[in-house]
Every structure is written in C-alpha cells, then in structure tokens.
mmCIF file of C-alpha atoms and ligand atoms in Angstrom:
data_model
loop_
_atom_site.group_PDB
_atom_site.id
_atom_site.type_symbol
_atom_site.label_atom_id
_atom_site.label_comp_id
_atom_site.label_asym_id
_atom_site.label_seq_id
_atom_site.Cartn_x
_atom_site.Cartn_y
_atom_site.Cartn_z
ATOM 1 C CA MET E 30 8.705 -3.924 36.446
ATOM 2 C CA ASP E 31 8.266 -7.563 35.390
ATOM 3 C CA PRO E 32 10.527 -8.678 32.562
ATOM 4 C CA LEU E 33 8.810 -9.448 29.253
ATOM 5 C CA PRO E 34 8.666 -13.076 28.136
ATOM 6 C CA PRO E 35 11.435 -13.717 25.569
ATOM 7 C CA GLY E 36 10.552 -13.148 21.930
ATOM 8 C CA LEU E 37 10.337 -10.575 19.160
ATOM 9 C CA TYR E 38 8.018 -7.609 19.723
ATOM 10 C CA ILE E 39 7.068 -5.586 16.628
ATOM 11 C CA VAL E 40 6.349 -2.101 17.941
ATOM 12 C CA ALA E 41 4.649 0.624 15.870
ATOM 13 C CA THR E 42 5.749 4.162 16.726
ATOM 14 C CA PRO E 43 4.257 7.568 15.796
ATOM 15 C CA ILE E 44 4.477 8.980 12.248
ATOM 16 C CA GLY E 45 4.634 12.548 13.523
ATOM 17 C CA ASN E 46 2.530 13.101 16.596
ATOM 18 C CA LEU E 47 4.204 11.559 19.632
ATOM 19 C CA GLY E 48 0.815 11.359 21.330
ATOM 20 C CA ASP E 49 0.005 8.455 18.994
ATOM 21 C CA LEU E 50 2.377 6.050 20.755
ATOM 22 C CA SER E 51 0.166 3.505 22.505
ATOM 23 C CA THR E 52 0.391 2.712 26.211
ATOM 24 C CA ARG E 53 1.234 -0.847 25.278
ATOM 25 C CA ALA E 54 4.041 0.251 22.931
ATOM 26 C CA ARG E 55 5.570 2.356 25.709
ATOM 27 C CA ASP E 56 5.289 -0.546 28.138
ATOM 28 C CA VAL E 57 7.035 -2.964 25.753
ATOM 29 C CA LEU E 58 9.815 -0.463 24.983
ATOM 30 C CA ALA E 59 10.336 0.117 28.708
ATOM 31 C CA ARG E 60 10.624 -3.605 29.436
ATOM 32 C CA ALA E 61 12.491 -4.878 26.362
ATOM 33 C CA ASP E 62 16.013 -6.165 26.905
ATOM 34 C CA LEU E 63 17.055 -4.728 23.555
ATOM 35 C CA VAL E 64 15.516 -2.407 20.958
ATOM 36 C CA ALA E 65 16.432 -3.151 17.327
ATOM 37 C CA VAL E 66 16.306 0.206 15.526
ATOM 38 C CA GLU E 67 16.731 1.597 12.025
ATOM 39 C CA ASP E 68 18.550 4.683 13.253
ATOM 40 C CA SER E 69 19.674 4.986 16.863
ATOM 41 C CA ARG E 70 19.500 8.802 16.762
ATOM 42 C CA VAL E 71 15.814 8.727 15.754
ATOM 43 C CA THR E 72 14.756 6.051 18.243
ATOM 44 C CA GLY E 73 17.099 7.499 20.861
ATOM 45 C CA GLY E 74 15.075 10.717 20.573
ATOM 46 C CA LEU E 75 11.814 8.841 21.051
ATOM 47 C CA LEU E 76 13.135 6.902 24.070
ATOM 48 C CA HIS E 77 14.437 10.123 25.571
ATOM 49 C CA HIS E 78 11.009 11.732 25.102
ATOM 50 C CA LEU E 79 9.491 8.746 26.922
ATOM 51 C CA GLY E 80 12.031 9.010 29.728
ATOM 52 C CA LEU E 81 13.455 5.568 28.847
ATOM 53 C CA LYS E 82 16.993 4.324 28.402
ATOM 54 C CA ARG E 83 17.295 0.967 26.635
ATOM 55 C CA PRO E 84 20.169 -0.748 24.818
ATOM 56 C CA MET E 85 19.777 -0.329 21.046
ATOM 57 C CA GLN E 86 21.026 -2.467 18.160
ATOM 58 C CA PRO E 87 20.961 -0.942 14.669
ATOM 59 C CA TYR E 88 19.030 -3.160 12.245
ATOM 60 C CA HIS E 89 18.651 -1.645 8.780
ATOM 61 C CA ASP E 90 18.874 -2.513 5.091
ATOM 62 C CA HIS E 91 22.700 -2.314 5.078
ATOM 63 C CA ASN E 92 23.497 -4.577 8.052
ATOM 64 C CA ALA E 93 20.373 -6.752 8.400
ATOM 65 C CA ASP E 94 21.891 -9.918 6.911
ATOM 66 C CA GLN E 95 24.902 -9.787 9.263
ATOM 67 C CA VAL E 96 22.969 -8.798 12.387
ATOM 68 C CA ARG E 97 19.891 -11.041 12.007
ATOM 69 C CA PRO E 98 21.372 -14.397 13.139
ATOM 70 C CA GLY E 99 22.656 -12.832 16.370
ATOM 71 C CA LEU E 100 19.311 -11.182 17.052
ATOM 72 C CA VAL E 101 17.427 -14.430 16.417
ATOM 73 C CA ALA E 102 19.768 -16.290 18.818
ATOM 74 C CA ARG E 103 19.075 -13.715 21.542
ATOM 75 C CA LEU E 104 15.299 -14.242 21.231
ATOM 76 C CA ALA E 105 15.656 -17.542 23.114
ATOM 77 C CA ARG E 106 16.425 -15.684 26.352
ATOM 78 C CA GLU E 107 15.566 -12.040 25.733
ATOM 79 C CA ALA E 108 12.737 -9.758 24.672
ATOM 80 C CA VAL E 109 13.780 -7.821 21.578
ATOM 81 C CA ALA E 110 11.586 -4.935 20.391
ATOM 82 C CA LEU E 111 11.814 -4.019 16.698
ATOM 83 C CA VAL E 112 10.971 -0.429 15.752
ATOM 84 C CA SER E 113 11.481 1.600 12.597
ATOM 85 C CA ASP E 114 12.111 5.341 12.399
ATOM 86 C CA ALA E 115 8.366 5.973 12.220
ATOM 87 C CA GLY E 116 5.178 3.974 11.852
ATOM 88 C CA THR E 117 4.789 0.238 11.559
ATOM 89 C CA PRO E 118 7.970 -1.830 11.093
ATOM 90 C CA LEU E 119 7.987 -4.068 7.970
ATOM 91 C CA ILE E 120 5.754 -1.638 5.995
ATOM 92 C CA SER E 121 8.272 -0.233 3.470
ATOM 93 C CA ASP E 122 10.743 -0.779 6.307
ATOM 94 C CA PRO E 123 13.041 -3.643 7.371
ATOM 95 C CA GLY E 124 11.804 -6.556 9.453
ATOM 96 C CA TYR E 125 10.029 -9.274 7.528
ATOM 97 C CA LYS E 126 13.062 -11.571 7.353
ATOM 98 C CA LEU E 127 13.591 -11.127 11.076
ATOM 99 C CA VAL E 128 9.987 -12.196 11.723
ATOM 100 C CA ARG E 129 10.379 -15.121 9.306
ATOM 101 C CA ASP E 130 13.607 -16.344 10.930
ATOM 102 C CA ALA E 131 12.305 -15.807 14.476
ATOM 103 C CA ARG E 132 9.274 -17.949 13.666
ATOM 104 C CA ALA E 133 11.361 -20.598 11.945
ATOM 105 C CA ALA E 134 13.530 -20.853 15.077
ATOM 106 C CA GLY E 135 10.413 -21.354 17.198
ATOM 107 C CA HIS E 136 10.484 -18.009 19.027
ATOM 108 C CA ALA E 137 7.425 -16.001 20.014
ATOM 109 C CA VAL E 138 6.514 -13.080 17.731
ATOM 110 C CA VAL E 139 4.166 -10.461 19.145
ATOM 111 C CA THR E 140 2.808 -7.355 17.403
ATOM 112 C CA ILE E 141 2.019 -4.033 19.021
ATOM 113 C CA PRO E 142 0.125 -2.320 16.174
ATOM 114 C CA GLY E 143 -0.256 1.400 15.763
ATOM 115 C CA PRO E 144 0.341 4.234 13.285
ATOM 116 C CA CYS E 145 0.922 3.404 9.627
ATOM 117 C CA ALA E 146 1.038 6.200 7.035
ATOM 118 C CA ALA E 147 -0.650 4.076 4.336
ATOM 119 C CA VAL E 148 -3.692 3.288 6.467
ATOM 120 C CA ALA E 149 -3.847 6.821 7.906
ATOM 121 C CA ALA E 150 -3.839 8.209 4.330
ATOM 122 C CA LEU E 151 -6.747 5.946 3.385
ATOM 123 C CA THR E 152 -8.748 7.384 6.265
ATOM 124 C CA LEU E 153 -8.169 10.933 4.937
ATOM 125 C CA ALA E 154 -8.598 10.447 1.190
ATOM 126 C CA GLY E 155 -12.344 9.901 0.926
ATOM 127 C CA LEU E 156 -11.862 7.111 -1.637
ATOM 128 C CA PRO E 157 -13.170 3.529 -1.441
ATOM 129 C CA THR E 158 -11.521 1.487 1.298
ATOM 130 C CA ASP E 159 -13.187 -1.908 0.801
ATOM 131 C CA ARG E 160 -10.289 -3.110 -1.363
ATOM 132 C CA PHE E 161 -6.885 -1.436 -1.523
ATOM 133 C CA LEU E 162 -3.473 -2.310 -2.873
ATOM 134 C CA PHE E 163 -0.368 -0.918 -1.189
ATOM 135 C CA LEU E 164 2.429 -0.282 -3.678
ATOM 136 C CA GLY E 165 5.102 1.081 -1.341
ATOM 137 C CA PHE E 166 7.506 3.358 -3.256
ATOM 138 C CA LEU E 167 7.302 3.126 -7.059
ATOM 139 C CA PRO E 168 10.649 2.914 -8.896
ATOM 140 C CA SER E 169 12.206 6.345 -9.446
ATOM 141 C CA LYS E 170 13.299 5.738 -13.073
ATOM 142 C CA ALA E 171 10.552 6.673 -15.547
ATOM 143 C CA GLY E 172 10.578 3.389 -17.518
ATOM 144 C CA ALA E 173 10.464 1.116 -14.481
ATOM 145 C CA ARG E 174 7.796 3.324 -12.894
ATOM 146 C CA ALA E 175 5.605 3.154 -16.018
ATOM 147 C CA ALA E 176 5.977 -0.646 -16.059
ATOM 148 C CA ALA E 177 5.012 -0.889 -12.373
ATOM 149 C CA ILE E 178 1.946 1.282 -13.012
ATOM 150 C CA ALA E 179 0.925 -0.748 -16.086
ATOM 151 C CA GLU E 180 1.056 -3.889 -13.963
ATOM 152 C CA VAL E 181 -1.710 -2.613 -11.660
ATOM 153 C CA ALA E 182 -3.801 -0.621 -14.153
ATOM 154 C CA SER E 183 -6.621 -3.161 -14.269
ATOM 155 C CA VAL E 184 -6.692 -3.934 -10.540
ATOM 156 C CA ARG E 185 -10.122 -3.044 -9.145
ATOM 157 C CA ALA E 186 -8.871 -1.552 -5.901
ATOM 158 C CA THR E 187 -7.822 1.780 -4.470
ATOM 159 C CA LEU E 188 -4.044 2.207 -4.819
ATOM 160 C CA VAL E 189 -1.861 3.559 -2.018
ATOM 161 C CA LEU E 190 1.754 4.578 -2.520
ATOM 162 C CA TYR E 191 4.542 6.437 -0.778
ATOM 163 C CA GLU E 192 6.263 9.278 -2.637
ATOM 164 C CA SER E 193 8.671 12.138 -1.987
ATOM 165 C CA GLY E 194 7.959 15.835 -2.651
ATOM 166 C CA PRO E 195 10.517 16.341 -5.452
ATOM 167 C CA ARG E 196 9.193 13.309 -7.382
ATOM 168 C CA LEU E 197 5.488 13.884 -6.713
ATOM 169 C CA ALA E 198 4.487 15.757 -9.903
ATOM 170 C CA ALA E 199 6.277 13.311 -12.221
ATOM 171 C CA CYS E 200 4.732 10.403 -10.344
ATOM 172 C CA LEU E 201 1.209 11.869 -10.615
ATOM 173 C CA SER E 202 1.678 12.468 -14.380
ATOM 174 C CA ALA E 203 2.888 8.900 -14.844
ATOM 175 C CA LEU E 204 -0.126 7.610 -12.905
ATOM 176 C CA ALA E 205 -2.505 9.711 -15.058
ATOM 177 C CA GLU E 206 -0.807 8.379 -18.179
ATOM 178 C CA GLY E 207 -0.868 4.737 -17.111
ATOM 179 C CA LEU E 208 -4.195 4.536 -15.265
ATOM 180 C CA GLY E 209 -6.332 7.216 -16.921
ATOM 181 C CA ASP E 210 -7.290 10.436 -15.176
ATOM 182 C CA ARG E 211 -8.718 8.952 -11.970
ATOM 183 C CA GLU E 212 -9.690 10.739 -8.774
ATOM 184 C CA ALA E 213 -6.871 10.814 -6.234
ATOM 185 C CA ALA E 214 -5.662 12.385 -3.015
ATOM 186 C CA VAL E 215 -2.245 13.669 -2.033
ATOM 187 C CA THR E 216 -1.997 13.335 1.737
ATOM 188 C CA ARG E 217 0.886 15.054 3.447
ATOM 189 C CA GLU E 218 2.412 15.464 6.895
ATOM 190 C CA ILE E 219 -0.177 13.164 8.471
ATOM 191 C CA THR E 220 -0.641 13.717 12.229
ATOM 192 C CA LYS E 221 1.697 16.746 12.085
ATOM 193 C CA LYS E 222 0.924 20.462 12.289
ATOM 194 C CA PHE E 223 0.485 20.906 8.530
ATOM 195 C CA GLU E 224 -1.460 17.715 7.846
ATOM 196 C CA GLU E 225 -3.467 18.019 4.635
ATOM 197 C CA ALA E 226 -5.283 15.975 1.993
ATOM 198 C CA VAL E 227 -5.584 17.603 -1.429
ATOM 199 C CA THR E 228 -8.040 15.868 -3.727
ATOM 200 C CA GLY E 229 -8.605 16.079 -7.482
ATOM 201 C CA THR E 230 -7.996 14.128 -10.643
ATOM 202 C CA LEU E 231 -4.460 12.882 -11.218
ATOM 203 C CA SER E 232 -3.834 15.418 -14.004
ATOM 204 C CA VAL E 233 -5.126 18.348 -11.939
ATOM 205 C CA LEU E 234 -2.935 17.283 -9.013
ATOM 206 C CA ALA E 235 0.080 16.797 -11.315
ATOM 207 C CA ALA E 236 -0.375 20.354 -12.650
ATOM 208 C CA ARG E 237 -0.764 21.730 -9.135
ATOM 209 C CA TYR E 238 2.540 20.287 -7.940
ATOM 210 C CA ALA E 239 4.496 20.675 -11.228
ATOM 211 C CA ASP E 240 6.163 23.954 -10.246
ATOM 212 C CA ALA E 241 5.825 23.649 -6.496
ATOM 213 C CA ALA E 242 7.195 20.418 -5.019
ATOM 214 C CA PRO E 243 5.577 20.087 -1.610
ATOM 215 C CA LYS E 244 7.649 19.694 1.526
ATOM 216 C CA GLY E 245 7.274 16.867 4.016
ATOM 217 C CA GLU E 246 6.131 13.280 3.840
ATOM 218 C CA ILE E 247 3.555 12.168 1.308
ATOM 219 C CA VAL E 248 1.166 9.322 0.587
ATOM 220 C CA VAL E 249 -0.738 9.227 -2.712
ATOM 221 C CA VAL E 250 -4.111 7.472 -2.841
ATOM 222 C CA VAL E 251 -5.700 6.716 -6.239
ATOM 223 C CA ALA E 252 -9.308 5.663 -6.878
ATOM 224 C CA PRO E 253 -10.043 2.279 -8.473
ATOM 225 C CA PRO E 254 -10.873 2.201 -12.193
ATOM 226 C CA GLY E 255 -14.456 3.178 -13.068
ATOM 227 C CA GLU E 256 -16.984 0.648 -14.341
ATOM 228 C CA PRO E 257 -16.143 -0.220 -17.943
ATOM 229 C CA ALA E 258 -18.435 1.711 -20.315
ATOM 230 C CA ALA E 259 -21.415 -0.445 -21.343
ATOM 231 C CA ALA E 260 -21.097 -1.584 -24.913
ATOM 232 C CA SER E 261 -23.361 0.383 -27.260
ATOM 233 C CA ALA E 262 -26.207 -1.227 -29.228
ATOM 234 C CA GLU E 263 -24.135 -0.792 -32.392
ATOM 235 C CA ASP E 264 -21.175 -2.586 -30.801
ATOM 236 C CA ALA E 265 -23.468 -5.443 -29.808
ATOM 237 C CA ASP E 266 -25.029 -5.664 -33.301
ATOM 238 C CA ALA E 267 -21.613 -5.646 -34.977
ATOM 239 C CA ALA E 268 -20.307 -8.349 -32.638
ATOM 240 C CA LEU E 269 -23.451 -10.467 -33.101
ATOM 241 C CA ALA E 270 -23.381 -10.116 -36.904
ATOM 242 C CA GLU E 271 -19.792 -11.315 -36.933
ATOM 243 C CA ALA E 272 -20.437 -14.169 -34.482
ATOM 244 C CA LEU E 273 -23.466 -15.330 -36.541
ATOM 245 C CA THR E 274 -21.174 -15.887 -39.518
ATOM 246 C CA ARG E 275 -19.415 -18.595 -37.457
ATOM 247 C CA LEU E 276 -21.886 -19.843 -34.863
ATOM 248 C CA PRO E 277 -25.513 -20.822 -34.380
ATOM 249 C CA VAL E 278 -27.755 -18.198 -32.682
ATOM 250 C CA THR E 279 -27.515 -19.525 -29.096
ATOM 251 C CA LYS E 280 -23.746 -19.806 -29.161
ATOM 252 C CA ALA E 281 -23.299 -16.415 -30.877
ATOM 253 C CA ALA E 282 -25.448 -14.726 -28.214
ATOM 254 C CA GLY E 283 -23.529 -16.514 -25.437
ATOM 255 C CA GLU E 284 -20.130 -15.549 -26.812
ATOM 256 C CA VAL E 285 -21.023 -11.888 -27.293
ATOM 257 C CA ALA E 286 -22.760 -11.683 -23.898
ATOM 258 C CA LYS E 287 -19.606 -12.921 -22.215
ATOM 259 C CA ARG E 288 -17.251 -10.694 -24.201
ATOM 260 C CA LEU E 289 -19.238 -7.449 -23.833
ATOM 261 C CA GLY E 290 -20.760 -8.151 -20.417
ATOM 262 C CA LEU E 291 -24.348 -7.915 -21.759
ATOM 263 C CA ASP E 292 -27.556 -9.838 -21.042
ATOM 264 C CA ARG E 293 -27.566 -13.206 -22.850
ATOM 265 C CA ARG E 294 -31.378 -13.399 -23.317
ATOM 266 C CA LEU E 295 -31.612 -9.906 -24.851
ATOM 267 C CA LEU E 296 -28.741 -10.742 -27.189
ATOM 268 C CA TYR E 297 -30.419 -14.023 -28.149
ATOM 269 C CA ALA E 298 -33.580 -12.137 -29.151
ATOM 270 C CA ARG E 299 -31.540 -9.584 -31.076
ATOM 271 C CA ALA E 300 -29.537 -12.347 -32.768
ATOM 272 C CA LEU E 301 -32.783 -13.974 -33.984
ATOM 273 C CA THR E 302 -33.886 -10.624 -35.466
ATOM 274 C CA LEU E 303 -30.530 -10.087 -37.150
ATOM 275 C CA LYS E 304 -30.526 -13.618 -38.531
ATOM 276 C CA ALA E 305 -34.062 -13.227 -39.903
ATOM 277 C CA ALA E 306 -33.065 -9.969 -41.624
ATOM 278 C CA THR E 307 -29.946 -11.491 -43.163
ATOM 279 C CA PRO E 308 -30.410 -12.949 -46.690
ATOM 280 C CA ASP E 309 -29.329 -16.618 -46.912
HETATM 281 N N1 LIG U 12 6.718 2.062 8.119
HETATM 282 C C1 LIG U 12 6.184 3.365 7.824
HETATM 283 C C2 LIG U 12 4.666 3.336 8.001
HETATM 284 O O1 LIG U 12 4.144 2.487 8.725
HETATM 285 O O2 LIG U 12 3.994 4.183 7.427
HETATM 286 C C3 LIG U 12 6.586 3.860 6.459
HETATM 287 C C4 LIG U 12 8.055 3.950 6.265
HETATM 288 S S1 LIG U 12 8.532 4.559 4.694
HETATM 289 C C5 LIG U 12 10.257 4.323 4.746
HETATM 290 C C6 LIG U 12 8.400 6.282 4.875
HETATM 291 C C7 LIG U 12 7.322 6.895 3.973
HETATM 292 O O3 LIG U 12 6.063 6.786 4.611
HETATM 293 C C8 LIG U 12 7.507 8.374 3.724
HETATM 294 O O4 LIG U 12 8.413 8.619 2.659
HETATM 295 C C9 LIG U 12 6.112 8.804 3.361
HETATM 296 O O5 LIG U 12 5.808 8.475 2.034
HETATM 297 C C10 LIG U 12 5.287 7.919 4.309
HETATM 298 N N2 LIG U 12 5.036 8.640 5.569
HETATM 299 C C11 LIG U 12 5.597 8.408 6.756
HETATM 300 N N3 LIG U 12 5.109 9.276 7.676
HETATM 301 C C12 LIG U 12 4.234 10.071 7.032
HETATM 302 C C13 LIG U 12 3.406 11.161 7.426
HETATM 303 N N4 LIG U 12 3.400 11.617 8.667
HETATM 304 N N5 LIG U 12 2.618 11.735 6.489
HETATM 305 C C14 LIG U 12 2.611 11.279 5.228
HETATM 306 N N6 LIG U 12 3.383 10.265 4.803
HETATM 307 C C15 LIG U 12 4.180 9.671 5.691
#
C-alpha cells in the first residue's frame, strides 16, 4: 500500500450504519500514519470492524490545546486522519482549530466527506432545504436557550439542531414559544434500525414527548417562518391617514408601501382619495 502524502485528512465516519463508511474513508484510515480520535474505544471499534490497526492519538475538547501543536508539527512528514466518534468531524465536534493551524503552517488539508446527522435529518424532514441554519446544540439552561431562539426567530431559513431525548420536550416547547407554532420534524436514530421522522407542529410534538422522552440520538428540524400576513385595508388606511398628516401624498404612499410591504401605486391612489375626503 502506498503511503499517503503528508497532511491532515478529515474523515467522516458512519452515524449508525457501518455500511455508510465510504471506500475512500476506509482507504485513508488504512494508510494514515496516525488517527486523531475523540475516543479511542469508539474509533478502535470501527478500525477493528474494518480489520485495521492504526496508531491513535486522542484529540478532544479537554486536551486539544495541549495536543494540537504536536499534531501540526507531525503533518510536515506524516498523514494524520482526524475522525470524531460519529459523522463529520468539526460539526458540533472538535477539529476546526486543527484545520486552521494546519493551514496556517502550510500543510495540506484534505476532506473525505460523508455522513452528517444534520444533513441526513434535512433529507428526512420534508421541510424546505434551499436555505437552512445549523444551530448545533442549544444551551441547556432555559434562559440562555430562550435567548438563542429569539436570536434566530426572524431568520428566513429552516433551522436544524441537535438535542438529547431527556431535553427534547422542553426544547420543543421553548421553540414553539420563541418562534411561533411552526411545522417541525423530530428525526431520531438516523441510519439505525429504529430510524424515524415524526412530523407535526412544535406544540403537538412537545406534547407528544412531554411524558415520554425518546431514546437515542435526535435532530430537530424546524420550518422557516411563514410569509408575514398581508396588511389589511384598514391597516393601510390608518397608516396612510397618519402619514398624510406629516407628508405630501407621494411621500406618504411611499413610506406606507415600504413599511407594510404593499403596492406603492395602489396606495398613492388610495392616498389621493383619503386626502380628497379629508376636510382642510
Ligand atoms: N459530527 C456529528 C455529525 O456529523 O452529525 C455530530 C456530533 S454531535 C456531538 C452528536 C449529535 O448528533 C447527537 O447528540 C445527535 O443530536 C446527532 N446525531 C448523531 N448521530 C445521529 C443519528 N444517527 N440520528 C440522529 N441524530 C444523530
């Protein structure tokens, strides 16, 4: 087997079904000089399943700052594969600083893409995928979680977040509270035997899981906000009447059109009517 050129190889591994490991991922793991792992028992199990034996170096949140310089130095001569326990490294997992420092030191960085729970959940949820925002794990404390939700309430994109079974119901209630009762999907155990996607509004899903925390791994997907309700004719008249007390007709129509998202020409015509009906 030819050695790999030196550099950092970011290797995605399965999120449940071992059949999802790509041929290329297996090849890189087989040829790497070193595998940087979150947990050597987890990756040891994967390597064993693949019939491989490679040296491993733990690289996780608690030792990353100490271990990183040594790993970066090795990239000059060696091929180091970075894996996480499951899925794509760097996605709610360690690795971005290693990539940053490897690049800064002029080493090659290569990605071997593959399973990622967030993207897999999007493919199951049946919600818009043209724009999505990945939120990772929301804070567990209620106040910080509500603040994080408020921050994204007006974002016109599908939201994707990781959550645990015991916290799921509280998280869904907080989402319903902060975002309004949008459509959502709770996807669970993706690629495993009991894979499922349960859809419904956030409040219906919160009620469903309130007394029955689900087991296994979970991704929540939430629909984008709906179109804002069109302003009623009365709203438009009230806004125009007020604007006409301050502005000439053209400017009043322009201001109200912008504020309420209505047609400027129609508002101009209506403003003329209102003005004509108003005693001087
Ligand atoms: N880097 C990983 C990836 O690419 O998806 C994510 C790592 S993050 C620490 C772990 C979280 O991902 C879990 O708590 C769960 O929310 C989600 N997850 C991982 N595997 C999953 C699966 N098979 N089904 C549903 N969610 C999963």
